[in-house]
JSON list of C-alpha atoms and ligand atoms in Angstrom, two decimals:
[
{"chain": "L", "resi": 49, "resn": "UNK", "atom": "CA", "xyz": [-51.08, -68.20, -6.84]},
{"chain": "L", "resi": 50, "resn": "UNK", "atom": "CA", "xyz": [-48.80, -65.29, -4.63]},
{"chain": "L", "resi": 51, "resn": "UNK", "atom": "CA", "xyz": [-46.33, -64.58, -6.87]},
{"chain": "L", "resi": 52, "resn": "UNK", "atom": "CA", "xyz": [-43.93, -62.99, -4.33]},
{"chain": "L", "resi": 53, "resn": "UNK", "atom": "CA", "xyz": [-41.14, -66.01, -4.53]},
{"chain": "L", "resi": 54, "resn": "UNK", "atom": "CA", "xyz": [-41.57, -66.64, -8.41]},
{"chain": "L", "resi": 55, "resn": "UNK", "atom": "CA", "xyz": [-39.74, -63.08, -8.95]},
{"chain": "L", "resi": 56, "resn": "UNK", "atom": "CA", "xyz": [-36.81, -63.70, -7.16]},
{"chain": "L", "resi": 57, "resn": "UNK", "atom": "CA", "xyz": [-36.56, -67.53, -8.26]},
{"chain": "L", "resi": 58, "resn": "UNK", "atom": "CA", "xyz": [-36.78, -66.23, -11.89]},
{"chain": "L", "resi": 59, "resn": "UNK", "atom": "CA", "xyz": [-33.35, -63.90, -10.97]},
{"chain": "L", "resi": 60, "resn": "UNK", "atom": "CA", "xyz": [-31.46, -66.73, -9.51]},
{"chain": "L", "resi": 61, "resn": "UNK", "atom": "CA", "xyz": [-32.68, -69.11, -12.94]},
{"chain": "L", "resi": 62, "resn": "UNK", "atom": "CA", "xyz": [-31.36, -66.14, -14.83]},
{"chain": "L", "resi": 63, "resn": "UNK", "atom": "CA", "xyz": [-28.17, -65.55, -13.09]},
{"chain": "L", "resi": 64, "resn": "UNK", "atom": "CA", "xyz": [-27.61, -69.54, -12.95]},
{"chain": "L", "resi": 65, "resn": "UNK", "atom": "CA", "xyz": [-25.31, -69.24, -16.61]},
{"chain": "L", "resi": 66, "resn": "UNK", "atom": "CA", "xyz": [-23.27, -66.59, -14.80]},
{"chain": "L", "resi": 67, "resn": "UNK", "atom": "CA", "xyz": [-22.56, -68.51, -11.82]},
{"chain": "L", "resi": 68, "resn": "UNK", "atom": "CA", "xyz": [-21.58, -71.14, -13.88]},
{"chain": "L", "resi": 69, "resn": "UNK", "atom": "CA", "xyz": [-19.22, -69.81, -15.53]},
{"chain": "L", "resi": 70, "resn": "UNK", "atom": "CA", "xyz": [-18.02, -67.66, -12.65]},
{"chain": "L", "resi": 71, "resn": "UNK", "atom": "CA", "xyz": [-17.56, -71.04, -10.63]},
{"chain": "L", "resi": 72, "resn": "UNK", "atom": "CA", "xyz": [-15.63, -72.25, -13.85]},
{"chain": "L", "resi": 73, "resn": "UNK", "atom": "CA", "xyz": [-13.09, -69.02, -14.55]},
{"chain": "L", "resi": 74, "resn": "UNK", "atom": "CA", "xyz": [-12.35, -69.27, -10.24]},
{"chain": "L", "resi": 75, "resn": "UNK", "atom": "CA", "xyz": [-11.54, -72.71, -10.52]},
{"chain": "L", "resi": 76, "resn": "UNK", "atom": "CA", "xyz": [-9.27, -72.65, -13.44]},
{"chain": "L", "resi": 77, "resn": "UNK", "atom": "CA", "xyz": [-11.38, -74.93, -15.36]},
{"chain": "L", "resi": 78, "resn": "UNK", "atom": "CA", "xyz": [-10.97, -72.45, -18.58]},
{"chain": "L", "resi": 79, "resn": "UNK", "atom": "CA", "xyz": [-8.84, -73.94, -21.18]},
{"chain": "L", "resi": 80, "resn": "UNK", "atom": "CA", "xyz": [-9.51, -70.73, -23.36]},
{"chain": "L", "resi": 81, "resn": "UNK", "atom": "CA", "xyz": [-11.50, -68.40, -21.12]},
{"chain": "L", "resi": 82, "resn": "UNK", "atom": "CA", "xyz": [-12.06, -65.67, -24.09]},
{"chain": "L", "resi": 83, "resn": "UNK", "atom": "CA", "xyz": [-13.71, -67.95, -26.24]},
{"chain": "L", "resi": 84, "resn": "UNK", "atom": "CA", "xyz": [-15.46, -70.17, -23.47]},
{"chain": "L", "resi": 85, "resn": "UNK", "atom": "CA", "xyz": [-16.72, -66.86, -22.32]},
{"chain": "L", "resi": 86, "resn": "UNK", "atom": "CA", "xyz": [-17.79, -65.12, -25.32]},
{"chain": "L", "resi": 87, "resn": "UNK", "atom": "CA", "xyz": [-19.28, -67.98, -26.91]},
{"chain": "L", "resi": 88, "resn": "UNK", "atom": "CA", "xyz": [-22.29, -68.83, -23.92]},
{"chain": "L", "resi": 89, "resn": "UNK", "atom": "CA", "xyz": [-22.27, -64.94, -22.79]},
{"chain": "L", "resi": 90, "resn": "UNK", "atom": "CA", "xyz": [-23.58, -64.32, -26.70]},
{"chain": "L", "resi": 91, "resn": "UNK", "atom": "CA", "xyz": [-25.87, -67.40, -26.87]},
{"chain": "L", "resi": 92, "resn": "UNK", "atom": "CA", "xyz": [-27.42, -66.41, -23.47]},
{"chain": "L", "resi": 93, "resn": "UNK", "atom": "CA", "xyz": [-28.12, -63.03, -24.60]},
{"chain": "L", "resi": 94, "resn": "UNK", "atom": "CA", "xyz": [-29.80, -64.44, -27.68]},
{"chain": "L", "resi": 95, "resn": "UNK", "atom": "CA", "xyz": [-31.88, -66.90, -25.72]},
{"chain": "L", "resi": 96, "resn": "UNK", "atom": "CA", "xyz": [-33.19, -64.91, -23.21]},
{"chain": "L", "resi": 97, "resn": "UNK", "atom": "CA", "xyz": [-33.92, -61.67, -26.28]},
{"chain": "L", "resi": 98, "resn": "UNK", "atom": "CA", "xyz": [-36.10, -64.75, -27.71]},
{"chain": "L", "resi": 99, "resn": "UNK", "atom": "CA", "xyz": [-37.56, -65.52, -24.36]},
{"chain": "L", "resi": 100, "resn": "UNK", "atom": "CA", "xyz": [-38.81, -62.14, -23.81]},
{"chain": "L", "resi": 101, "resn": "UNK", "atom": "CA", "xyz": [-40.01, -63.01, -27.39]},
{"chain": "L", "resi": 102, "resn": "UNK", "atom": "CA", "xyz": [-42.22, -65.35, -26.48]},
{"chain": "L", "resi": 103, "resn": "UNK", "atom": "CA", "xyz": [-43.43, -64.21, -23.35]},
{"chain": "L", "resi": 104, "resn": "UNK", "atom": "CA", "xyz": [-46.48, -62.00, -25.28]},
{"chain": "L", "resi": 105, "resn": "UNK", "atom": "CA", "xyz": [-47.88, -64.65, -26.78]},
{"chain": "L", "resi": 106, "resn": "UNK", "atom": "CA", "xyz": [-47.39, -67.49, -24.80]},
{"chain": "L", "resi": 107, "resn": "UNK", "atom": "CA", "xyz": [-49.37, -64.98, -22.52]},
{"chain": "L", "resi": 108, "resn": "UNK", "atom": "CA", "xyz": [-52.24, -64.95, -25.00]},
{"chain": "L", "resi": 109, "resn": "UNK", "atom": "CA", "xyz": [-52.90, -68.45, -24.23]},
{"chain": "L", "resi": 110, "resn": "UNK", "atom": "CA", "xyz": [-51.89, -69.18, -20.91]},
{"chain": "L", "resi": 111, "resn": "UNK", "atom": "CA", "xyz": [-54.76, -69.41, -17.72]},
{"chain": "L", "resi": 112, "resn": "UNK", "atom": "CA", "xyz": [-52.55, -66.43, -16.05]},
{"chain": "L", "resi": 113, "resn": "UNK", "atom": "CA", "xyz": [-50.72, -63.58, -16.61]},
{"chain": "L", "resi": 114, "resn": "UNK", "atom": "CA", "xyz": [-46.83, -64.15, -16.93]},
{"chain": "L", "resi": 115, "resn": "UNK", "atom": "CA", "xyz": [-45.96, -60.31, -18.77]},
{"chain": "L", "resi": 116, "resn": "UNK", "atom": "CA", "xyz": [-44.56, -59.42, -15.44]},
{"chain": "L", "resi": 117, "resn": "UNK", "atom": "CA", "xyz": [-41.46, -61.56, -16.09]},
{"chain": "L", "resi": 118, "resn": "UNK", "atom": "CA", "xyz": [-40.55, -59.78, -19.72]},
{"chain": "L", "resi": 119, "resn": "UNK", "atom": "CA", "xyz": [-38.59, -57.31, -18.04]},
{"chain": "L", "resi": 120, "resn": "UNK", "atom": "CA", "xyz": [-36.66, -59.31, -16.20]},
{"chain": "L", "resi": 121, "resn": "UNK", "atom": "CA", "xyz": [-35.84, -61.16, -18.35]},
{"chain": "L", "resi": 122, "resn": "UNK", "atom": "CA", "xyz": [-35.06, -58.43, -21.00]},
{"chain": "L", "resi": 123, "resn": "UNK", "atom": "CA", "xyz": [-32.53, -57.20, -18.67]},
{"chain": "L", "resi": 124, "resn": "UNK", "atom": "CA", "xyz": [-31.03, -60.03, -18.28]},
{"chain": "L", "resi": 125, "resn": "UNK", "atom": "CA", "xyz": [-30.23, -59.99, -21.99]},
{"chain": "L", "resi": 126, "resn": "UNK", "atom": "CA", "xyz": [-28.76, -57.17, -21.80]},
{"chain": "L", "resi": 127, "resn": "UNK", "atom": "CA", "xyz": [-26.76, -58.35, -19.01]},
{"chain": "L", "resi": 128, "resn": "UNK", "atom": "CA", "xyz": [-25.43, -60.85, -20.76]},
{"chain": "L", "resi": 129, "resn": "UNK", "atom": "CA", "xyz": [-24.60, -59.00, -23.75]},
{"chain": "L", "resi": 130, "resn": "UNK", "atom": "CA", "xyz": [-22.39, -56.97, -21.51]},
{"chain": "L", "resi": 131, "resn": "UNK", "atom": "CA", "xyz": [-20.55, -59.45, -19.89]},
{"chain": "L", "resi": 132, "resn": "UNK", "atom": "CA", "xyz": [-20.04, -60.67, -23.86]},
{"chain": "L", "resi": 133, "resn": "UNK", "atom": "CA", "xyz": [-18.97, -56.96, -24.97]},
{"chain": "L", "resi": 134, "resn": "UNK", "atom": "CA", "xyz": [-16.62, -56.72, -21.83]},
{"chain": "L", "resi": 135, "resn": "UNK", "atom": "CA", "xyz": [-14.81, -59.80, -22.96]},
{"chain": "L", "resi": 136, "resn": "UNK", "atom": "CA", "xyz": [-14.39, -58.35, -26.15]},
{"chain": "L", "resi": 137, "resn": "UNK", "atom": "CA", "xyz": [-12.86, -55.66, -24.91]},
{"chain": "L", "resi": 138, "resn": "UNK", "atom": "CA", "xyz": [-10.51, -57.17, -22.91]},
{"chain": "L", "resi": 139, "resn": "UNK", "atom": "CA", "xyz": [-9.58, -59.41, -25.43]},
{"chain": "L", "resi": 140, "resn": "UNK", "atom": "CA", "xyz": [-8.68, -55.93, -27.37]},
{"chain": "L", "resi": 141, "resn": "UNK", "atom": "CA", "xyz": [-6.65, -54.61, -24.25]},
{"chain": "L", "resi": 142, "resn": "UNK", "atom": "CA", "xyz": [-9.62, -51.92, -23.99]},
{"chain": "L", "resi": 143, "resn": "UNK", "atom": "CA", "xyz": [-7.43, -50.01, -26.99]},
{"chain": "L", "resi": 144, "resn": "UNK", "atom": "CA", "xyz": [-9.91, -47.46, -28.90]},
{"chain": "L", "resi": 145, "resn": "UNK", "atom": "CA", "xyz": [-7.79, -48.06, -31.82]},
{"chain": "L", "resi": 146, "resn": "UNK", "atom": "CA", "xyz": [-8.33, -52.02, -32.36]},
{"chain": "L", "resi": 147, "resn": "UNK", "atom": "CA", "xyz": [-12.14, -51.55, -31.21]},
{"chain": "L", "resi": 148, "resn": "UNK", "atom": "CA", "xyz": [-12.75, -48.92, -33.40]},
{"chain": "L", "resi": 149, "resn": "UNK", "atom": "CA", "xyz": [-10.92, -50.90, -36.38]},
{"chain": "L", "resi": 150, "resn": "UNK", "atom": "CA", "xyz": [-12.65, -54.45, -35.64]},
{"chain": "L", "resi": 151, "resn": "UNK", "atom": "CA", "xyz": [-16.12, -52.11, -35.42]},
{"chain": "L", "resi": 152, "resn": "UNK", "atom": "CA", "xyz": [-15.55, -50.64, -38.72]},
{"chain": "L", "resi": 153, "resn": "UNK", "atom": "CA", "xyz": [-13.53, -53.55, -39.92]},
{"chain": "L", "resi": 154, "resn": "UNK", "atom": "CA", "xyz": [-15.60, -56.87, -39.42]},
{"chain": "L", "resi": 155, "resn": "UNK", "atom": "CA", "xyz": [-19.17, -56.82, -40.25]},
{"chain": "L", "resi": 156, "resn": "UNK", "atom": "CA", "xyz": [-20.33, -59.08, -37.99]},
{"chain": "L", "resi": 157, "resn": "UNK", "atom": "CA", "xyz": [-18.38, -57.14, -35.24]},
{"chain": "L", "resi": 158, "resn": "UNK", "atom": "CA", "xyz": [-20.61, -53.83, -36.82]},
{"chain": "L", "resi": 159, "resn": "UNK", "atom": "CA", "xyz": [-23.89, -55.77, -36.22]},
{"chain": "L", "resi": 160, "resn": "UNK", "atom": "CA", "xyz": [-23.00, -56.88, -32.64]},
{"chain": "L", "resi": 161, "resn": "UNK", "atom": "CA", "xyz": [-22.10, -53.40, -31.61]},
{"chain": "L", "resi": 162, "resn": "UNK", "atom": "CA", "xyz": [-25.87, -52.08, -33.80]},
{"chain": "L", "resi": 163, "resn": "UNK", "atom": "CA", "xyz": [-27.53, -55.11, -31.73]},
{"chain": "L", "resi": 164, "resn": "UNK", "atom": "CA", "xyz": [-26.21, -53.97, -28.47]},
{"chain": "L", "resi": 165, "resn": "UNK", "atom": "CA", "xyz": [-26.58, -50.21, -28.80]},
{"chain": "L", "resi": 166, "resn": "UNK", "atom": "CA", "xyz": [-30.63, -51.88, -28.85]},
{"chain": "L", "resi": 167, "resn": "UNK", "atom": "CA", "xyz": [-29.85, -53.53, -26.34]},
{"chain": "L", "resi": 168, "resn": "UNK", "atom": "CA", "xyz": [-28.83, -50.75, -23.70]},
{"chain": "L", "resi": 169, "resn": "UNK", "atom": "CA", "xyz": [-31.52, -48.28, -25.12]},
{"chain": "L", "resi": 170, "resn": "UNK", "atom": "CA", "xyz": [-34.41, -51.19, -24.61]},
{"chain": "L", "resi": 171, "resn": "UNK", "atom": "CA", "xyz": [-32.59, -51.79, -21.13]},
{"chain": "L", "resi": 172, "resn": "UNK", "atom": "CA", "xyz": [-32.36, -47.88, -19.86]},
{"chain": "L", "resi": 173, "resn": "UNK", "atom": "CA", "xyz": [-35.93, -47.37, -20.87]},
{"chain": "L", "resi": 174, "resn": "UNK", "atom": "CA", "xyz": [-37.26, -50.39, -18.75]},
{"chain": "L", "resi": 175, "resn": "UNK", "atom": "CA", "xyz": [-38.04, -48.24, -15.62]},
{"chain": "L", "resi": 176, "resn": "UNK", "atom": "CA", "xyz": [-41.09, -47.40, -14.45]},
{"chain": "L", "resi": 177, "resn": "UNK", "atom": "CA", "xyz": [-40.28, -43.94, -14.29]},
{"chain": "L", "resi": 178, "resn": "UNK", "atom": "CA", "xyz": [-38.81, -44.24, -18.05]},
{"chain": "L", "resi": 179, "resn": "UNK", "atom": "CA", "xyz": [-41.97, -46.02, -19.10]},
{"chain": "L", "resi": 180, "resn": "UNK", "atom": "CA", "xyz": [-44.44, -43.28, -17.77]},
{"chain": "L", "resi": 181, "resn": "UNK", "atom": "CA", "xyz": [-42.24, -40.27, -18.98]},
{"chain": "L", "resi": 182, "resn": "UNK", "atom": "CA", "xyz": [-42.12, -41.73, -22.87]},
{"chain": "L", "resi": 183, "resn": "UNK", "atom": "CA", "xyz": [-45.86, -42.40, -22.52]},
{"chain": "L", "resi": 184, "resn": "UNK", "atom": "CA", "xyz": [-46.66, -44.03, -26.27]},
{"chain": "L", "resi": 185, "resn": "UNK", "atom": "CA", "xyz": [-43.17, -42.99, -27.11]},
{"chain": "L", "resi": 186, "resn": "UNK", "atom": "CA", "xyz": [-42.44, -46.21, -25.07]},
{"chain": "L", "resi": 187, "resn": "UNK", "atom": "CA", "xyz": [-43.95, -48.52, -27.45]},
{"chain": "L", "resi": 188, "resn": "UNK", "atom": "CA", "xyz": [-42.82, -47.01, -30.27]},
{"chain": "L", "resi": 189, "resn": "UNK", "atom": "CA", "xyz": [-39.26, -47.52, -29.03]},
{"chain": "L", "resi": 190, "resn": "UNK", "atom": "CA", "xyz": [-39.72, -50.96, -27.68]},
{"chain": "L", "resi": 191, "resn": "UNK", "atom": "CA", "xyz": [-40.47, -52.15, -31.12]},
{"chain": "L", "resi": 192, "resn": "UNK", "atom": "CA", "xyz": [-36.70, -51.84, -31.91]},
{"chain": "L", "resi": 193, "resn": "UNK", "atom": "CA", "xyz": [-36.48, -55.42, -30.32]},
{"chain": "L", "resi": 194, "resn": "UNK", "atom": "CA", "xyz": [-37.47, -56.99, -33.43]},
{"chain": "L", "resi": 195, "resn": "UNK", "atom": "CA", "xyz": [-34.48, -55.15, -34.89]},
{"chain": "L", "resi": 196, "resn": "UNK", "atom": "CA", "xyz": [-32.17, -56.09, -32.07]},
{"chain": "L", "resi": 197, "resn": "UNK", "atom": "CA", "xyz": [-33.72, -60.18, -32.75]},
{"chain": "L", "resi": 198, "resn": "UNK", "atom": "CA", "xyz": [-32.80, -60.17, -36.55]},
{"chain": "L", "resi": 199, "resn": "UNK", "atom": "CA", "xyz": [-29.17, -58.28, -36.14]},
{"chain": "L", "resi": 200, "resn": "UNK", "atom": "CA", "xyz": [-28.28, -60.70, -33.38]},
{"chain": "L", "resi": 201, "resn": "UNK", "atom": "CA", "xyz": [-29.16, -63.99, -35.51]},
{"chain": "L", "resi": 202, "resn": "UNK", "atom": "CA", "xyz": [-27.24, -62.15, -38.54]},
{"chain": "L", "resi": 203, "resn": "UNK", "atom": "CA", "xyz": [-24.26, -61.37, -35.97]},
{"chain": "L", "resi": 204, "resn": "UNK", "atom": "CA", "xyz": [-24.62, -65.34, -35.57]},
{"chain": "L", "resi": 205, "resn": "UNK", "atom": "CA", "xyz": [-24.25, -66.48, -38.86]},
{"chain": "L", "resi": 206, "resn": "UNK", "atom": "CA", "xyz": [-21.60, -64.01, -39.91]},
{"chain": "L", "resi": 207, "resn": "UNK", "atom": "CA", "xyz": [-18.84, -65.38, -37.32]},
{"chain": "L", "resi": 208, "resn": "UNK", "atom": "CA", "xyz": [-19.66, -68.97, -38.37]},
{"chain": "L", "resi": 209, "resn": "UNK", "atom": "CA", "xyz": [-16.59, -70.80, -38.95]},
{"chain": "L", "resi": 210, "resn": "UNK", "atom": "CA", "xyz": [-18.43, -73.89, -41.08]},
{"chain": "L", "resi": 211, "resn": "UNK", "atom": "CA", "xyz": [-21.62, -74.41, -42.76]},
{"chain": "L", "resi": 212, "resn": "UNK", "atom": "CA", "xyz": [-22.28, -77.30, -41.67]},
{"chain": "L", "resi": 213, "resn": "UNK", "atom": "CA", "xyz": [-23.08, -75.18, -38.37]},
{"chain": "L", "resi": 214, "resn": "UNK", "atom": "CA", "xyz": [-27.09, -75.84, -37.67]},
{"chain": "L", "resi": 215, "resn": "UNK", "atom": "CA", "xyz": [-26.99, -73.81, -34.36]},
{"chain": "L", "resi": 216, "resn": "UNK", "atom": "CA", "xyz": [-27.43, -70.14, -35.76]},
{"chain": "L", "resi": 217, "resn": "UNK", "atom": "CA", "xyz": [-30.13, -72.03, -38.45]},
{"chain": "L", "resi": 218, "resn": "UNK", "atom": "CA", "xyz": [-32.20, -73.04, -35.74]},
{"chain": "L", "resi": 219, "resn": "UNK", "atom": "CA", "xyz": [-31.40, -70.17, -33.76]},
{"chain": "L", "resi": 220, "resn": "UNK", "atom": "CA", "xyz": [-32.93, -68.05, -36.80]},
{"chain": "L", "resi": 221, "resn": "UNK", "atom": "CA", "xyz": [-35.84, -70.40, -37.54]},
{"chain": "L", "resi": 222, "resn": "UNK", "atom": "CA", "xyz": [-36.90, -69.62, -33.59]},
{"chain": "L", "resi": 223, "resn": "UNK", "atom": "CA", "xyz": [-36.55, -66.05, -34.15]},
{"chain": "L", "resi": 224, "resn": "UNK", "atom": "CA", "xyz": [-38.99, -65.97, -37.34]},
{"chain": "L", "resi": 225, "resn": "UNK", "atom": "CA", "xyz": [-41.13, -67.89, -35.65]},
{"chain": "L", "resi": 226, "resn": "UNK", "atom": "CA", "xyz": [-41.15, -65.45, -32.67]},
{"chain": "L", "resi": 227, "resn": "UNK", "atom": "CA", "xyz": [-41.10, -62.39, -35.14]},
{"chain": "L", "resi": 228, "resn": "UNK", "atom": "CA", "xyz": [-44.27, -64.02, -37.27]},
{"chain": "L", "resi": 229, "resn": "UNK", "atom": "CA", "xyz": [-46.37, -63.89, -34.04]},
{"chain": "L", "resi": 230, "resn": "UNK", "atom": "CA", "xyz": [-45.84, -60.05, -34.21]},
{"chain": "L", "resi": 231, "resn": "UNK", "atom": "CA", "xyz": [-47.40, -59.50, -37.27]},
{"chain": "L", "resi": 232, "resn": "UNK", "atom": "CA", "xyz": [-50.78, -58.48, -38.62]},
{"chain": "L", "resi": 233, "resn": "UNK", "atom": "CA", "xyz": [-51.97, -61.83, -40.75]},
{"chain": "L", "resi": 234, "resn": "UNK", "atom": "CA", "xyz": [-55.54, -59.85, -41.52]},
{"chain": "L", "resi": 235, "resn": "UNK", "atom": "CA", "xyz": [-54.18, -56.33, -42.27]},
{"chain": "L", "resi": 236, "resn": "UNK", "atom": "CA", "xyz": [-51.34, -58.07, -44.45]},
{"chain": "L", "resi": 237, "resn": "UNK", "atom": "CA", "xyz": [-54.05, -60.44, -45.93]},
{"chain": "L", "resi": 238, "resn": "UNK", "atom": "CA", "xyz": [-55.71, -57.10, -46.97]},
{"chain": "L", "resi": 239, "resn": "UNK", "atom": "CA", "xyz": [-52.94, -55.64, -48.53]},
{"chain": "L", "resi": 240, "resn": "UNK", "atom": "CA", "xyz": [-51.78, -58.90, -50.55]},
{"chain": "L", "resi": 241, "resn": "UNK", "atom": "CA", "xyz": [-55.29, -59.78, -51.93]},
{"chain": "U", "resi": 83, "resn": "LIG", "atom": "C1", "xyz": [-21.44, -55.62, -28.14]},
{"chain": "U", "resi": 83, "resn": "LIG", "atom": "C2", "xyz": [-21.00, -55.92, -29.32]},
{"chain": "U", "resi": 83, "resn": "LIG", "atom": "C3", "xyz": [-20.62, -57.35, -29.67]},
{"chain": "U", "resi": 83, "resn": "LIG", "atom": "C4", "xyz": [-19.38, -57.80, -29.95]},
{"chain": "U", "resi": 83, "resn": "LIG", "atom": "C5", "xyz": [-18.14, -56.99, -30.01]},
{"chain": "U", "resi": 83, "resn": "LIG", "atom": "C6", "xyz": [-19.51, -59.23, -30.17]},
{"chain": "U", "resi": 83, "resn": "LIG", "atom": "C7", "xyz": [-18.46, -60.07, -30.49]},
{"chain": "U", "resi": 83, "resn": "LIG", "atom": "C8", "xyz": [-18.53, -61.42, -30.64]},
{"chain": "U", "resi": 83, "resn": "LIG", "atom": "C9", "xyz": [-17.40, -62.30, -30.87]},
{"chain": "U", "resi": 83, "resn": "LIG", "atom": "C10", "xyz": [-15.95, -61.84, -30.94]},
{"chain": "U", "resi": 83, "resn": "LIG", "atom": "C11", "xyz": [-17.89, -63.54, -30.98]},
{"chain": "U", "resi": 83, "resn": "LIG", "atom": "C12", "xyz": [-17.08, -64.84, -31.16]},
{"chain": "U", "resi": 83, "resn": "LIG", "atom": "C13", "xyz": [-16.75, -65.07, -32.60]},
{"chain": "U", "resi": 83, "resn": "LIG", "atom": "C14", "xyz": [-15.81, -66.22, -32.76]},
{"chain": "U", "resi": 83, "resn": "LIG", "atom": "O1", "xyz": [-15.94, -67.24, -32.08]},
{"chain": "U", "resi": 83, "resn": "LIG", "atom": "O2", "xyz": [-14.94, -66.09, -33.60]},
{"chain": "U", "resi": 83, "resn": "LIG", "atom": "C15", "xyz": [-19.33, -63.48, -30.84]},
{"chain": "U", "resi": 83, "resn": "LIG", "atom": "C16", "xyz": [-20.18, -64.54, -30.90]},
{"chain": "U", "resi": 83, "resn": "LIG", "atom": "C17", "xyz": [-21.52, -64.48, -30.64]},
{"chain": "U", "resi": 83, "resn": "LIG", "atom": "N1", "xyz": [-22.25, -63.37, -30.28]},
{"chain": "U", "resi": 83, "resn": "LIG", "atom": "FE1", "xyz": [-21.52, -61.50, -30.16]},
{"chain": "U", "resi": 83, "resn": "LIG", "atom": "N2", "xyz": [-20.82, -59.60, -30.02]},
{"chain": "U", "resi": 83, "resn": "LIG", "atom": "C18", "xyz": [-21.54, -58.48, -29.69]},
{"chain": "U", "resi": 83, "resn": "LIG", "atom": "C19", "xyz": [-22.89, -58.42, -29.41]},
{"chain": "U", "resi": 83, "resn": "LIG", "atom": "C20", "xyz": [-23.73, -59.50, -29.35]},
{"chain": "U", "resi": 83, "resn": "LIG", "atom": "C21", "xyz": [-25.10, -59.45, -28.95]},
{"chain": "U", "resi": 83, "resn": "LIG", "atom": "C22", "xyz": [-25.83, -58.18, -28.51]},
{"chain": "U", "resi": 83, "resn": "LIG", "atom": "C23", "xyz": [-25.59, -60.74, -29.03]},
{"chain": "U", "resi": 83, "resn": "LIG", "atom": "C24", "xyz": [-26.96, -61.29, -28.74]},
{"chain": "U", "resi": 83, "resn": "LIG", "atom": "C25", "xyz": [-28.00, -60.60, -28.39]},
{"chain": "U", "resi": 83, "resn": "LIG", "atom": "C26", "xyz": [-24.50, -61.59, -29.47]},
{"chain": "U", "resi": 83, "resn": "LIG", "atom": "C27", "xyz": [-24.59, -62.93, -29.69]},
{"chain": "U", "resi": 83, "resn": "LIG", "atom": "C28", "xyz": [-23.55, -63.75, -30.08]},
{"chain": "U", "resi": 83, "resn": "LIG", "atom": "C29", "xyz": [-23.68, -65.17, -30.32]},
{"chain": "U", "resi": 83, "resn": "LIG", "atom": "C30", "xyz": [-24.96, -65.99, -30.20]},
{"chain": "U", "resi": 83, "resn": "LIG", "atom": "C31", "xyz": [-22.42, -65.64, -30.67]},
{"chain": "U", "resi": 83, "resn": "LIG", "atom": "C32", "xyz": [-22.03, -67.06, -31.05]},
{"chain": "U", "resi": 83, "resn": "LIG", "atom": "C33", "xyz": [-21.73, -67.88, -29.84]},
{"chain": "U", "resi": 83, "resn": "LIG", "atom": "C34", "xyz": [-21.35, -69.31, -30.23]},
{"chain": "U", "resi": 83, "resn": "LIG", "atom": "O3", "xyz": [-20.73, -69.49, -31.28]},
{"chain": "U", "resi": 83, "resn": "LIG", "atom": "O4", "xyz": [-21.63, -70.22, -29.43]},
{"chain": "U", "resi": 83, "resn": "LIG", "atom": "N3", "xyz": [-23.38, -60.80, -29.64]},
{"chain": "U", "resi": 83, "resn": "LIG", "atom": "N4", "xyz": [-19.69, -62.17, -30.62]}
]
């Protein structure tokens, strides 16, 4: 299989949820653009932080490689997150003073801002050039996605308005799942028994 169209089809896939809602804030079919953008820019940062999830061990048991799409798609998380942080802050008039007091303020506004701060360090470290100058540092670093996976599902649950809300349970369930994969059933085997 050439794989020189499958990176550039993945980027328009990706981009797809922005277009969307591009197409819908040019054509006026917004009824509350603030919340009908902050609501799908958060969820697609989620979704694709738990894509890049998966994409280690779905690789484990897959006939070929498909690693060479995590970063992409990490990015793209990041991407989204931004686009959901920059309609924050226009919602907030870009005023230090009400950012700094909804930061400090709202919990689930803290662990948003903790989850992004992840979020751009994971991104600005994605280079080659990044990944060959922190060496194993890299790795180390990296690891902080887990982190980034369980603040964002907690960021979820915290803004819930009722709890009859099953989205950020399922949502949470994924991540585990995801997060389970990661660890070491034999060494942890050892240390229980
Ligand atoms: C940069 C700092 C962040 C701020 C200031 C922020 C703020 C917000 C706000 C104001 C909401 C809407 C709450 C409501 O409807 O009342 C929200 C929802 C949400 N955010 Fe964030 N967030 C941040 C980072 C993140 C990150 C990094 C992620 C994911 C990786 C994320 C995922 C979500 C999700 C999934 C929702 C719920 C969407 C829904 O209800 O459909 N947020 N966030």
């Amino acid at each position: 299989m050439t794989i020189s169209w499958q990176k550039p089809l993945l980027f328009l896939l990706l981009l797809m949820p922005f277009m969307q809602l591009l197409f819908d804030v040019l054509m006026g079919n917004l009824i509350d653009p603030i919340e009908e953008i902050t609501n799908p820019t958060g969820l697609w940062a989620l979704r694709l932080l738990l894509l890049s999830l998966l994409i280690t061990p779905l690789n484990k048991i897959l006939p070929f490689s498909i690693i060479k799409y995590r970063r992409m798609i990490g990015v793209f998380s990041f991407f989204y997150a931004c686009l959901h942080l920059g309609i924050f802050l226009i919602d907030q008039q870009f005023n230090p003073e009400f950012i700094a007091e909804d930061i400090i303020k709202r919990p689930y506004i803290t662990i948003g801002f903790s989850t992004f701060i992840i979020l751009f360090l994971l991104a600005i470290t994605s280079t080659n050039k990044m990944v060959r100058w922190l060496g194993k540092r890299w790795k180390k670093l990296h690891k902080f996605i887990y982190l980034a996976t369980i603040l964002a599902v907690v960021h979820f649950y915290w803004q819930v308005k009722s709890i009859a809300d099953i989205e950020p349970l399922i949502y949470t369930l994924i991540a585990l799942i995801l997060l389970s994969f990661r660890l070491n059933w034999s060494k942890m085997k050892k240390l229980v028994f």
